[in-house]
Amino acid sequence: MNGIKIVTIPEVATIEEIRDEIRDVKTFYLSLDNKEIDKNFKIKSGQFIMCTVFGAGEFAVSLPPSPENDRFHLTVRKVGSVTNALHELKPGGKLGIRGPFGNGFPFEEIKGKNIIYVAGGIGLIPLRSSIVHVLQHKKEFGRVLMLHGARTPDDLMYKDNLKEWQSFDGFETYITVDVAAPGWTGEVGFVHTLFDKANLPIENTVAFVCGPPVMFNTVIGELMKRGLSDDCIISTLERHMKCGVGKCQHCAIGRTLVCTDGPVYTYRQIKTLGEQI
Amino acid sequence: MYLIKKSDVLNIAKALSAAYQVYGPVVEKVSGQTFFEKVDDISEITLAAPIPAAPPKSVVFPQAERIMSYRYAGGNTPVEIKPDYAETPKALFGLRSCDLTGIQCLDRFFLGQEFVDDVYRHHRKKMFIVTNTCVVPFKYCFCVCTDSGPCADEGYDLNLTDIGDNFFVEAGSAQGEALCKKLNLENASEQHRSEKNACVDKSITLFEEFSTESKAWISRVMNRVTTGFAKEDVWEYVGDQCFECGACSFVCPSCSCFNIADASGGNGSCNRLRTWDSCSYEGYSRMAGGHNPRKPVEDRRNKRFFCKLSYSQSKKYLRPGCVGCGRCNWVCPGDIGLPNVVKYIRRETTSR
Ligand SMILES: Cc1cc2nc3c(=O)[nH]c(=O)nc-3n(C[C@H](O)[C@H](O)[C@H](O)COP(=O)(O)OP(=O)(O)OC[C@H]3O[C@@H](n4cnc5c(N)ncnc54)[C@H](O)[C@@H]3O)c2cc1C
Ligand code: SF4
Ligand code: SF4
Ligand code: FES
């Protein structure tokens, strides 16, 4: 990565467009005001930035856009003071950006393999970048599957993308909800119940898993039962973060810091951290 | 190597005050405690005062500081961002060896990792350090166990050692050497160096008698802490004893966790503040939405000792994180300062 990294003082970005995703979740399309920096702001799938909502504070947020040919955006659920303040902003409003930080997902190393994405709820946010990037290079991969589970049909993320992805030739998508709603004709049940139907590949396969801890543990258990090795299961961890650059120590887990050693870990690494995830 | 008469030693601080803001040990009249403070009247400095109650780390890493300010009136109006770095040149006069080692830990942590901490770098940029050898150790000291005292051997501009009527002065840098020349200090002989060495050796023998409150065989426990072979009930006991007051972190010369908060000043102006934090606090690792991966106190307490005693963390400091100052042992209301915990881990029991 030889792009720019904004470490200490945020760069100002302007919100160009805001889209509602699901309840309490919005996507913000942005561009950096300094065009020189905007041009050199190169990201890797799986990295994150620190986003300042002026007057409220700063928080860590994943980068859902693909590193190539994609609009720069963030997708944020409102859960507290800073994210609430962000949801109040309108197009034209300003944000501060530091980053990109973190190790990111492997891309070169997984070429030629089958890829499985398993996303629970807003766990699709950190996976989106990698999904789009892999689809942009689909020919260089084996089977590519995505399984996305949400609580209800209204909780399915990135609905426009999902439609597009479902019609993408050779991209196997499976979507399920915990509880159906009137008019829902798709699958009902937790996301791992689709594994048989999807006829998951195991040999030469890498799985990316993101979602709430309960879903994460069940899915990992199922994958390992089917013979996927723990170093072929990849996830991102979330921690309370204040600096993003390895100094405040808030994100420490085991002997690592999520902001600089993560946020991407293999399940083999996660097991050695010796802490709750 | 030089000599300066005991009665003249503060002349060094006076000379420094021309170009630096001087900080030094001052004995507070009411409590009789030592604080390492900004001094404008050099005569307030008591060089022989006991180790300061709070560590001088606050000079390079203040308890609360503004690191940036900004102004944004909302909507499509411009945002003005102003970085706020402390630029004043500072001189630390009469620093104890353990506290210098603490600052070296912070240097390696803030400046020597993947990212450089700009706020810290500005504090540290123009600095003059005068250390003072402890010829008599204090009650809670155990720097001899942590290889950080009683005499500094690197990282200072000048080191002073009380050898009787004179201080033996060693220059550790070009700017230290230059100051000695400027002050026309008398040259010291090999004889004086032997006297200094004898004072340091004597001081080490005095630990048995004077430093009665703390001892820590940290080399014996580092392996266990790193590999997770410290007994579970030791951590449970430590968790039970902890009041989550955070005092241990605040008095520790090498603790550097911080929090960041944006404090609104009205009219769209805001200050970004960075303040000391402690891993003992429940809110430290709590995430938005309430999930706290380190809810039990003992999980947060063993984090502190992991930080001070594991090889993994030592890689960041290039030495163990504990510098043997004994302050946590002195302040902890739960009686679980580092030396006690080391004892519990080593003996695999929680009785003293
Ligand atoms: C790598 C990473 C990627 C992420 N990606 C996304 C994403 O793509 N989309 C998304 O929606 N979320 C994402 N998150 C989660 C997001 O960072 C949090 O939801 C966000 O920080 C919430 O901030 P808040 O201020 O609104 O919440 P709050 O609950 O107000 O505060 C956030 C944290 O600050 C603490 N806190 C609150 N008040 C104080 C106080 N006064 N003093 C000290 N601490 C306090 C809380 O304990 C809490 O842990 C990600 C997190 C990480 C680490
Ligand atoms: S000083 Fe003692 S009681 Fe207070 S937080 Fe530290 S370990 Fe816990
Ligand atoms: S852990 Fe305790 S004894 Fe060791 S350096 Fe920190 S405050 Fe001093
Ligand atoms: S967020 Fe500050 S150390 Fe990781």
XYZ file of C-alpha atoms and ligand atoms in Angstrom:
702
model
C 0.000 0.000 0.000
C 1.584 3.259 -0.994
C -1.460 5.483 -0.687
C -1.742 8.275 1.810
C -2.380 7.694 5.527
C -3.948 10.417 7.648
C -2.617 9.756 11.148
C -3.259 12.575 13.600
C -5.243 15.517 12.268
C -8.419 14.552 10.354
C -8.965 15.605 6.751
C -12.327 17.176 6.004
C -14.795 15.286 3.792
C -18.176 16.375 2.434
C -21.262 14.192 2.440
C -22.561 13.957 -1.138
C -25.500 11.663 -0.652
C -27.221 9.731 2.120
C -29.210 6.516 1.629
C -31.358 4.692 4.139
C -30.391 1.050 4.425
C -32.394 -0.571 7.205
C -33.814 0.735 10.453
C -31.127 2.884 12.167
C -28.598 2.218 9.406
C -27.622 4.732 6.729
C -24.990 4.855 4.028
C -23.052 8.098 3.580
C -21.329 8.804 0.268
C -18.348 11.102 0.752
C -15.439 12.790 -0.919
C -12.407 14.387 0.677
C -12.293 18.159 0.205
C -8.576 18.142 -0.566
C -8.622 16.701 -4.104
C -4.952 15.754 -4.037
C -5.495 13.635 -0.927
C -8.802 12.303 -2.265
C -6.969 10.974 -5.330
C -4.269 9.269 -3.277
C -6.555 7.862 -0.622
C -6.140 4.140 -1.373
C -7.807 1.531 0.771
C -7.612 -2.222 1.204
C -10.690 -4.372 1.836
C -11.113 -4.990 5.547
C -9.448 -1.778 6.680
C -11.237 0.919 8.659
C -11.072 4.656 9.245
C -11.628 6.920 12.237
C -14.498 9.265 11.447
C -15.014 12.571 13.281
C -18.504 13.941 13.583
C -17.613 17.546 14.341
C -18.947 18.590 17.726
C -19.661 15.020 18.835
C -16.504 12.907 18.612
C -14.742 10.223 16.673
C -15.551 6.550 16.031
C -14.144 3.579 14.130
C -15.927 2.530 10.977
C -15.291 -0.096 8.298
C -14.701 0.691 4.662
C -17.374 -1.035 2.553
C -16.235 0.202 -0.887
C -14.049 -1.933 -3.102
C -10.469 -0.643 -3.462
C -11.127 -0.338 -7.214
C -13.801 1.623 -9.066
C -16.300 2.132 -6.304
C -17.841 5.191 -4.689
C -16.338 6.100 -1.332
C -18.909 5.497 1.398
C -19.504 4.452 5.002
C -22.442 2.525 6.389
C -23.278 3.283 9.988
C -25.759 2.049 12.536
C -26.791 4.583 15.136
C -26.076 3.193 18.567
C -24.806 6.078 20.664
C -23.913 9.732 20.916
C -21.510 10.085 17.977
C -23.360 7.843 15.531
C -26.639 9.599 16.439
C -25.052 12.950 15.626
C -23.879 11.532 12.298
C -27.401 10.427 11.408
C -28.581 14.008 11.947
C -26.307 15.335 9.183
C -27.578 16.238 5.716
C -25.891 16.117 2.316
C -23.361 18.942 2.149
C -22.421 18.353 5.776
C -18.803 17.848 6.811
C -16.976 14.957 8.465
C -13.353 14.377 9.476
C -11.421 11.339 8.343
C -8.242 9.634 9.567
C -6.821 6.453 8.122
C -7.049 4.028 6.446
C -5.911 1.800 9.307
C -5.612 -1.910 10.013
C -4.236 -4.890 8.136
C -7.127 -5.671 5.767
C -8.257 -8.919 4.173
C -5.817 -10.999 2.158
C -6.475 -10.690 -1.573
C -3.471 -12.001 -3.487
C -3.135 -15.007 -1.145
C -6.685 -16.223 -1.753
C -6.584 -16.089 -5.547
C -7.476 -19.422 -7.157
C -9.520 -20.527 -4.123
C -13.217 -20.989 -3.496
C -14.557 -18.148 -1.378
C -17.468 -18.324 1.051
C -18.879 -15.145 2.640
C -21.125 -15.604 5.639
C -22.649 -12.348 6.898
C -25.086 -11.922 9.759
C -26.969 -8.609 9.807
C -24.708 -5.573 9.542
C -21.762 -7.993 9.427
C -22.185 -7.478 5.690
C -20.734 -3.942 6.038
C -17.098 -4.991 6.587
C -17.440 -7.822 4.021
C -18.871 -5.718 1.206
C -15.522 -4.369 0.080
C -14.012 -7.817 -0.335
C -17.141 -9.207 -2.051
C -17.156 -6.466 -4.661
C -13.405 -6.725 -5.164
C -13.539 -10.502 -5.655
C -16.456 -10.152 -8.088
C -14.447 -7.567 -10.033
C -11.847 -10.325 -10.462
C -14.222 -13.307 -10.478
C -12.234 -15.189 -13.135
C -9.253 -15.465 -10.774
C -11.272 -17.314 -8.130
C -13.033 -20.671 -7.873
C -16.622 -20.852 -6.652
C -17.729 -17.665 -4.887
C -20.669 -17.923 -2.494
C -22.386 -15.469 -0.209
C -24.788 -16.399 2.572
C -26.506 -13.500 4.254
C -28.889 -13.845 7.175
C -30.949 -11.122 8.811
C -33.576 -11.027 11.512
C -36.447 -10.019 9.206
C -36.740 -9.149 5.500
C -36.573 -5.490 6.531
C -33.156 -6.101 8.102
C -31.444 -7.296 4.930
C -28.489 -5.049 4.177
C -27.544 -3.378 0.892
C -30.783 -4.424 -0.850
C -29.786 -2.832 -4.187
C -26.468 -4.677 -4.136
C -28.117 -7.954 -3.155
C -30.355 -7.800 -6.246
C -27.404 -7.053 -8.452
C -25.329 -9.808 -6.877
C -28.104 -12.385 -7.245
C -28.021 -11.897 -10.995
C -24.219 -11.929 -11.217
C -23.195 -14.905 -13.310
C -21.445 -17.520 -11.192
C -21.961 -15.728 -7.862
C -23.934 -18.086 -5.642
C -26.059 -16.065 -3.228
C -28.217 -17.414 -0.413
C -30.399 -15.157 1.643
C -32.409 -16.075 4.701
C -34.310 -14.405 7.524
C -34.954 -15.579 11.083
C -38.584 -14.509 10.967
C -40.584 -14.188 7.756
C -42.936 -11.306 7.059
C -46.030 -11.248 4.830
C -44.936 -11.462 1.213
C -41.580 -13.107 1.979
C -41.098 -16.118 -0.284
C -37.422 -16.768 0.482
C -35.684 -18.948 3.036
C -36.443 -18.830 6.749
C -33.947 -19.977 9.394
C -30.472 -19.191 10.690
C -27.803 -18.719 8.102
C -25.904 -21.974 8.812
C -29.026 -24.018 7.949
C -28.319 -23.143 4.305
C -24.916 -24.831 4.275
C -26.240 -28.185 2.938
C -28.332 -26.562 0.297
C -25.385 -24.449 -0.826
C -23.236 -27.580 -1.054
C -20.329 -25.700 0.527
C -16.902 -26.381 -0.944
C -14.299 -27.347 1.684
C -11.127 -28.192 -0.227
C -9.097 -25.176 -1.332
C -11.623 -22.865 0.313
C -11.515 -19.724 2.451
C -14.507 -18.530 4.479
C -15.081 -14.932 5.609
C -17.432 -14.737 8.582
C -18.806 -11.528 10.133
C -21.763 -11.078 12.410
C -22.862 -10.911 16.036
C -20.969 -13.212 18.476
C -23.779 -15.834 18.748
C -24.040 -16.258 15.004
C -20.257 -16.211 14.670
C -19.775 -19.100 17.093
C -22.452 -21.314 15.511
C -21.245 -20.673 11.975
C -17.617 -21.386 12.867
C -18.641 -24.602 14.623
C -20.555 -25.765 11.532
C -17.720 -24.869 9.158
C -15.148 -26.719 11.239
C -17.465 -29.757 11.522
C -17.463 -29.864 7.735
C -13.694 -29.964 7.740
C -12.686 -26.362 7.088
C -9.451 -25.664 8.920
C -9.285 -22.799 11.433
C -6.686 -20.891 9.418
C -9.053 -20.806 6.427
C -11.724 -18.982 8.421
C -11.282 -15.222 8.429
C -13.121 -12.569 10.389
C -12.846 -9.014 11.610
C -12.996 -8.135 15.293
C -14.539 -5.074 16.827
C -13.228 -3.286 19.874
C -13.722 0.037 21.566
C -11.229 2.262 19.700
C -9.967 5.728 20.484
C -6.877 6.342 18.377
C -6.729 3.729 15.599
C -2.932 3.824 15.552
C -1.800 1.537 18.369
C -1.397 4.117 21.146
C -4.489 4.400 23.346
C -4.549 0.618 24.033
C -8.337 0.498 24.249
C -8.547 -2.131 21.532
C -6.084 -4.562 23.123
C -7.052 -8.201 22.823
C -4.642 -10.883 24.006
C -1.193 -9.782 22.983
C -2.471 -7.883 19.953
C -4.101 -4.535 19.196
C -7.131 -4.751 16.925
C -6.333 -1.413 15.257
C -2.815 -2.276 14.096
C -2.557 -6.095 14.244
C -6.210 -6.529 13.121
C -9.056 -5.983 12.588
C -8.747 -9.027 10.316
C -7.801 -12.265 12.095
C -7.962 -15.932 11.157
C -9.960 -18.090 13.519
C -6.695 -19.851 14.410
C -5.345 -16.508 15.642
C -8.573 -15.636 17.440
C -8.363 -18.884 19.426
C -4.893 -17.992 20.726
C -5.915 -14.515 21.909
C -7.349 -16.019 25.080
C -10.108 -13.433 25.359
C -13.792 -13.179 24.598
C -14.516 -11.829 21.150
C 33.195 13.963 34.022
C 33.028 17.041 36.181
C 32.493 18.155 39.730
C 30.171 20.773 41.171
C 30.039 21.880 44.770
C 26.915 20.777 46.577
C 25.984 24.340 47.406
C 26.257 25.269 43.715
C 24.314 22.421 42.185
C 21.169 24.462 41.551
C 23.226 26.722 39.299
C 22.770 24.044 36.670
C 18.996 24.440 36.903
C 19.355 28.225 36.875
C 21.430 28.068 33.715
C 18.838 25.804 32.119
C 15.996 28.140 33.030
C 17.329 30.688 30.508
C 16.364 28.455 27.587
C 13.973 25.892 29.077
C 10.943 25.682 31.282
C 12.456 23.859 34.265
C 10.629 21.054 36.098
C 12.017 19.592 39.306
C 11.252 17.970 42.671
C 9.514 20.336 45.073
C 8.476 19.395 48.604
C 4.941 20.482 49.277
C 4.823 22.245 52.644
C 1.583 20.941 54.116
C 1.771 17.248 53.207
C 5.554 16.989 53.089
C 5.190 15.043 49.835
C 7.367 15.550 46.796
C 5.880 16.648 43.486
C 7.716 16.967 40.216
C 6.544 20.384 39.117
C 7.093 23.355 36.891
C 9.430 25.652 38.845
C 9.975 29.321 38.227
C 11.899 30.005 41.430
C 14.795 27.532 41.197
C 15.461 27.720 44.949
C 12.206 25.773 45.506
C 13.869 22.626 44.172
C 14.915 20.033 46.757
C 17.271 17.738 44.920
C 17.497 15.240 47.794
C 13.708 14.973 48.151
C 12.249 11.458 48.063
C 10.855 10.064 44.838
C 7.891 12.243 43.712
C 4.411 11.011 44.622
C 3.246 11.259 41.013
C 5.554 10.348 38.164
C 7.154 13.063 36.006
C 5.586 11.356 32.978
C 2.989 14.138 33.155
C 5.540 16.507 31.615
C 5.651 14.503 28.385
C 2.198 12.951 28.685
C -0.071 15.351 30.634
C -3.043 14.026 32.563
C -5.305 16.113 30.324
C -4.330 18.094 27.273
C -5.867 19.645 24.206
C -4.443 18.026 21.102
C -6.537 19.874 18.544
C -9.337 22.385 18.277
C -11.855 22.893 15.514
C -14.773 25.019 14.531
C -17.685 24.000 12.329
C -20.895 25.976 12.072
C -22.777 23.128 10.368
C -24.127 22.585 6.870
C -21.932 23.406 3.927
C -19.681 25.816 5.846
C -15.926 25.291 6.072
C -14.308 23.449 8.967
C -11.295 25.075 10.590
C -8.994 22.558 12.245
C -6.076 23.674 14.388
C -3.550 21.156 15.701
C -2.345 22.121 19.152
C 1.118 20.837 19.964
C 3.061 21.911 23.041
C 6.336 23.337 21.768
C 7.970 24.798 24.900
C 11.472 23.429 25.464
C 11.513 21.683 28.832
C 14.278 20.712 31.245
C 13.717 17.920 33.747
C 16.044 18.563 36.665
C 16.672 15.903 39.304
C 14.818 13.043 37.656
C 15.239 9.692 39.403
C 16.586 6.800 37.374
C 13.334 4.789 37.550
C 11.383 7.744 36.198
C 13.880 8.277 33.385
C 13.436 4.606 32.500
C 9.670 5.222 32.487
C 10.134 8.016 29.967
C 12.335 5.728 27.866
C 9.520 3.162 27.858
C 7.116 5.877 26.695
C 9.615 7.001 24.020
C 9.836 3.517 22.594
C 6.107 3.025 22.774
C 4.991 6.392 21.365
C 7.825 6.959 18.890
C 9.190 3.534 18.068
C 6.177 1.572 16.809
C 4.464 1.510 13.414
C 2.994 4.970 13.997
C 4.697 7.949 15.609
C 2.595 9.844 18.131
C 2.928 13.468 17.060
C 1.569 14.917 20.276
C 4.166 13.071 22.347
C 6.932 13.833 19.834
C 6.369 17.549 20.247
C 6.611 17.315 24.030
C 9.820 15.366 23.752
C 11.450 17.294 20.917
C 13.381 19.948 22.800
C 14.244 18.511 26.151
C 17.146 18.537 28.586
C 17.297 15.782 31.195
C 19.321 15.916 34.409
C 19.103 12.736 36.445
C 20.010 12.334 40.086
C 21.435 9.067 41.428
C 19.641 7.657 44.467
C 22.475 7.246 46.954
C 19.899 6.119 49.500
C 16.863 4.151 48.293
C 13.344 4.918 49.510
C 10.850 2.688 51.263
C 8.923 1.410 48.232
C 11.761 1.229 45.704
C 12.793 -1.947 43.914
C 14.596 -0.656 40.818
C 17.407 -3.118 41.564
C 14.931 -5.901 40.694
C 13.897 -4.248 37.432
C 17.295 -3.048 36.210
C 16.317 0.616 36.212
C 18.350 2.132 39.045
C 19.571 3.376 41.433
C 21.809 5.161 38.896
C 20.904 5.974 35.305
C 23.336 4.735 32.702
C 21.906 6.214 29.520
C 19.274 8.592 28.230
C 20.286 11.663 30.254
C 22.079 14.848 29.262
C 23.640 15.159 32.703
C 23.713 12.728 35.595
C 24.425 13.916 39.120
C 25.699 11.737 41.958
C 26.084 13.013 45.486
C 29.613 11.948 46.530
C 29.862 14.000 49.731
C 30.929 17.617 49.388
C 30.476 17.527 45.633
C 28.206 16.174 42.988
C 29.917 14.002 40.409
C 28.610 15.168 37.032
C 28.509 12.934 33.947
C 27.558 14.268 30.540
C 25.555 11.860 28.416
C 25.140 14.034 25.339
C 26.737 16.870 23.421
C 24.317 19.414 24.900
C 25.154 18.093 28.384
C 28.865 18.424 27.700
C 28.364 21.944 26.342
C 26.522 23.060 29.456
C 29.333 21.791 31.743
C 31.844 23.748 29.665
C 29.678 26.832 29.749
C 29.399 26.630 33.537
C 33.172 26.122 33.770
C 32.774 23.022 35.923
C 35.883 21.591 37.510
C 37.141 18.401 35.818
C 36.767 15.227 37.844
C 39.451 12.540 38.171
C 39.362 8.735 38.045
C 39.463 8.906 41.817
C 36.135 10.741 41.796
C 34.666 8.177 39.412
C 35.614 5.398 41.852
C 33.957 7.384 44.623
C 30.810 7.636 42.544
C 30.836 3.915 41.805
C 31.276 3.196 45.506
C 28.236 5.386 46.287
C 26.122 3.433 43.792
C 27.340 0.085 45.174
C 26.598 1.240 48.697
C 23.120 2.336 47.682
C 22.424 -1.132 46.297
C 23.408 -2.727 49.581
C 21.048 -0.355 51.414
C 17.942 -1.723 49.682
C 17.748 -4.638 52.108
C 17.596 -2.210 55.033
C 15.629 0.761 53.644
C 13.377 -0.558 50.904
C 11.297 -2.727 53.134
C 7.950 -2.441 51.374
C 8.657 -3.777 47.902
C 10.614 -6.558 46.308
C 9.764 -8.263 43.068
C 11.505 -11.129 41.373
C 10.012 -10.248 38.062
C 12.269 -12.504 36.000
C 10.749 -15.445 37.860
C 7.212 -14.615 36.780
C 7.593 -13.140 33.293
C 7.541 -16.539 31.681
C 4.400 -17.554 33.550
C 2.576 -14.322 32.786
C 3.503 -14.476 29.094
C 2.457 -18.067 28.589
C -0.684 -17.809 30.714
C 0.560 -20.256 33.340
C -0.145 -17.958 36.254
C -2.727 -19.628 38.481
C -6.354 -18.741 37.816
C -7.132 -18.163 41.528
C -4.360 -15.579 41.737
C -6.154 -13.484 39.092
C -9.478 -14.092 40.800
C -8.069 -12.877 44.103
C -6.490 -9.856 42.412
C -9.859 -9.122 40.779
C -11.638 -9.391 44.135
C -9.175 -7.003 45.771
C -9.309 -4.323 43.056
C -11.465 -1.256 43.723
C -11.227 -0.174 40.078
C -9.945 3.197 41.252
C -7.307 3.554 38.530
C -4.679 4.905 40.913
C -2.098 2.298 39.870
C -2.257 3.433 36.249
C -2.047 7.100 37.130
C 1.041 6.789 39.319
C 2.864 4.403 36.998
C 5.697 5.990 34.980
C 5.156 3.619 32.059
C 1.332 3.430 31.913
C 0.191 5.338 28.852
C -3.415 4.395 28.076
C -5.496 7.389 27.140
C -8.996 8.405 26.265
C -10.033 10.956 23.671
C -13.118 13.136 23.898
C -14.386 16.129 21.970
C -15.543 18.824 24.381
C -17.859 21.367 22.855
C -17.166 24.993 23.681
C -20.389 26.331 22.126
C -20.764 28.213 18.824
C -19.537 25.190 16.877
C -16.094 25.288 18.445
C -14.740 22.185 20.039
C -11.600 20.945 21.781
C -10.269 17.448 21.292
C -8.936 16.383 24.668
C -6.720 13.485 25.500
C -6.760 12.297 29.085
C -5.167 9.491 31.083
C -7.249 6.351 31.235
C -7.000 3.113 33.182
C -7.606 -0.447 32.059
C -9.100 -1.090 35.496
C -12.232 0.879 34.606
C -15.304 -1.040 33.543
C -15.982 1.362 30.683
C -12.493 0.929 29.287
C -13.294 -1.941 26.967
C -17.082 -1.568 26.824
C -18.300 -1.181 23.267
C -21.188 0.798 21.911
C -24.382 -1.136 22.563
C -23.078 -2.358 25.927
C -21.146 -5.494 24.960
C -18.044 -5.664 27.153
C -15.548 -8.362 26.248
C -13.638 -7.751 29.485
C -16.431 -7.487 31.976
C -14.967 -9.300 35.002
C -12.513 -7.141 36.957
C -9.894 -9.892 36.987
C -9.828 -9.932 33.182
C -8.955 -6.265 33.252
C -6.474 -6.635 36.122
C -4.488 -9.415 34.533
C -4.244 -7.104 31.521
C -2.302 -4.633 33.652
C 0.170 -7.237 34.805
C 0.421 -8.643 31.296
C 1.402 -5.143 30.200
C 4.085 -4.854 32.874
C 5.413 -8.393 32.936
C 4.998 -10.192 29.606
C 7.692 -10.674 27.004
C 5.209 -9.624 24.310
C 4.810 -6.188 25.854
C 8.541 -5.959 26.660
C 9.193 -6.049 22.938
C 7.530 -2.657 22.695
C 9.509 -1.147 25.580
C 12.721 -3.131 24.917
C 12.579 -3.982 28.645
C 9.936 -4.968 31.190
C 7.172 -2.378 31.568
C 7.679 -2.099 35.333
C 10.528 0.232 36.325
C 10.467 -0.595 40.023
C 9.302 2.747 41.403
C 6.958 1.081 43.907
C 4.260 3.737 43.564
C 1.446 1.294 42.787
C 2.332 -0.624 45.933
C 2.179 2.610 47.860
C -1.194 3.830 46.553
C -3.249 0.669 45.985
C -6.088 0.455 48.525
C -6.549 -3.220 47.644
C -2.955 -4.116 48.483
C -2.300 -5.508 45.024
C 0.571 -3.362 43.861
C 2.860 -5.031 41.380
C 5.377 -6.408 43.912
C 2.604 -8.191 45.831
C 1.112 -9.661 42.691
C 4.526 -10.889 41.599
C 4.815 -12.616 44.959
C 1.402 -14.262 44.570
C 2.195 -15.496 41.083
C 5.594 -16.778 42.128
C 4.369 -18.613 45.205
C 1.130 -19.655 43.504
C -0.775 -18.533 46.563
C -2.588 -15.454 47.685
C -1.262 -15.299 51.236
C 1.686 -13.121 52.016
C -12.816 -1.798 13.231
C -14.230 -1.353 13.487
C -15.103 -1.227 12.425
C -16.417 -0.804 12.631
N -17.234 -0.659 11.555
C -18.478 -0.198 11.715
C -19.320 0.034 10.603
O -18.932 -0.162 9.452
N -20.571 0.489 10.810
C -21.029 0.731 12.097
O -22.186 1.134 12.219
N -20.273 0.528 13.182
C -18.985 0.072 13.019
N -18.186 -0.105 14.133
C -18.739 0.162 15.464
C -18.684 1.655 15.764
O -17.347 2.068 15.916
C -19.461 1.945 17.046
O -20.781 1.615 16.837
C -19.323 3.416 17.417
O -18.089 3.642 18.055
C -20.416 3.872 18.310
O -20.116 5.172 18.749
P -21.124 6.065 19.558
O -20.361 7.172 20.102
O -22.279 6.398 18.702
O -21.615 5.098 20.682
P -21.549 5.337 22.251
O -22.224 4.188 22.875
O -22.092 6.675 22.576
O -20.037 5.302 22.572
C -19.119 4.405 21.984
C -18.178 3.890 23.024
O -17.672 4.924 23.800
C -17.869 4.634 25.129
N -18.275 5.859 25.787
C -19.461 6.474 25.699
N -19.443 7.577 26.423
C -18.222 7.644 27.005
C -17.599 8.550 27.886
N -18.233 9.637 28.327
N -16.338 8.308 28.269
C -15.690 7.213 27.836
N -16.224 6.329 26.987
C -17.475 6.543 26.587
C -18.933 3.595 25.230
O -18.691 2.753 26.319
C -18.804 2.899 23.943
O -17.944 1.799 24.059
C -16.880 -0.534 13.943
C -16.004 -0.662 15.015
C -14.693 -1.070 14.812
C -13.778 -1.188 15.972
S -4.691 0.974 42.582
Fe -5.290 -1.107 43.238
S -7.507 -0.953 43.631
Fe -6.943 0.843 42.373
S -7.316 0.152 40.232
Fe -5.142 -0.245 40.709
S -5.126 -2.375 41.390
Fe -7.258 -1.714 41.505
S 4.028 -1.211 37.935
Fe 4.080 -0.152 39.906
S 6.179 -0.353 40.625
Fe 6.184 -0.877 38.450
S 6.696 1.043 37.425
Fe 4.446 0.945 37.497
S 3.864 2.032 39.400
Fe 6.096 1.599 39.506
S -7.560 2.078 18.934
Fe -6.011 2.999 20.129
S -4.623 1.349 20.370
Fe -6.079 0.518 19.017
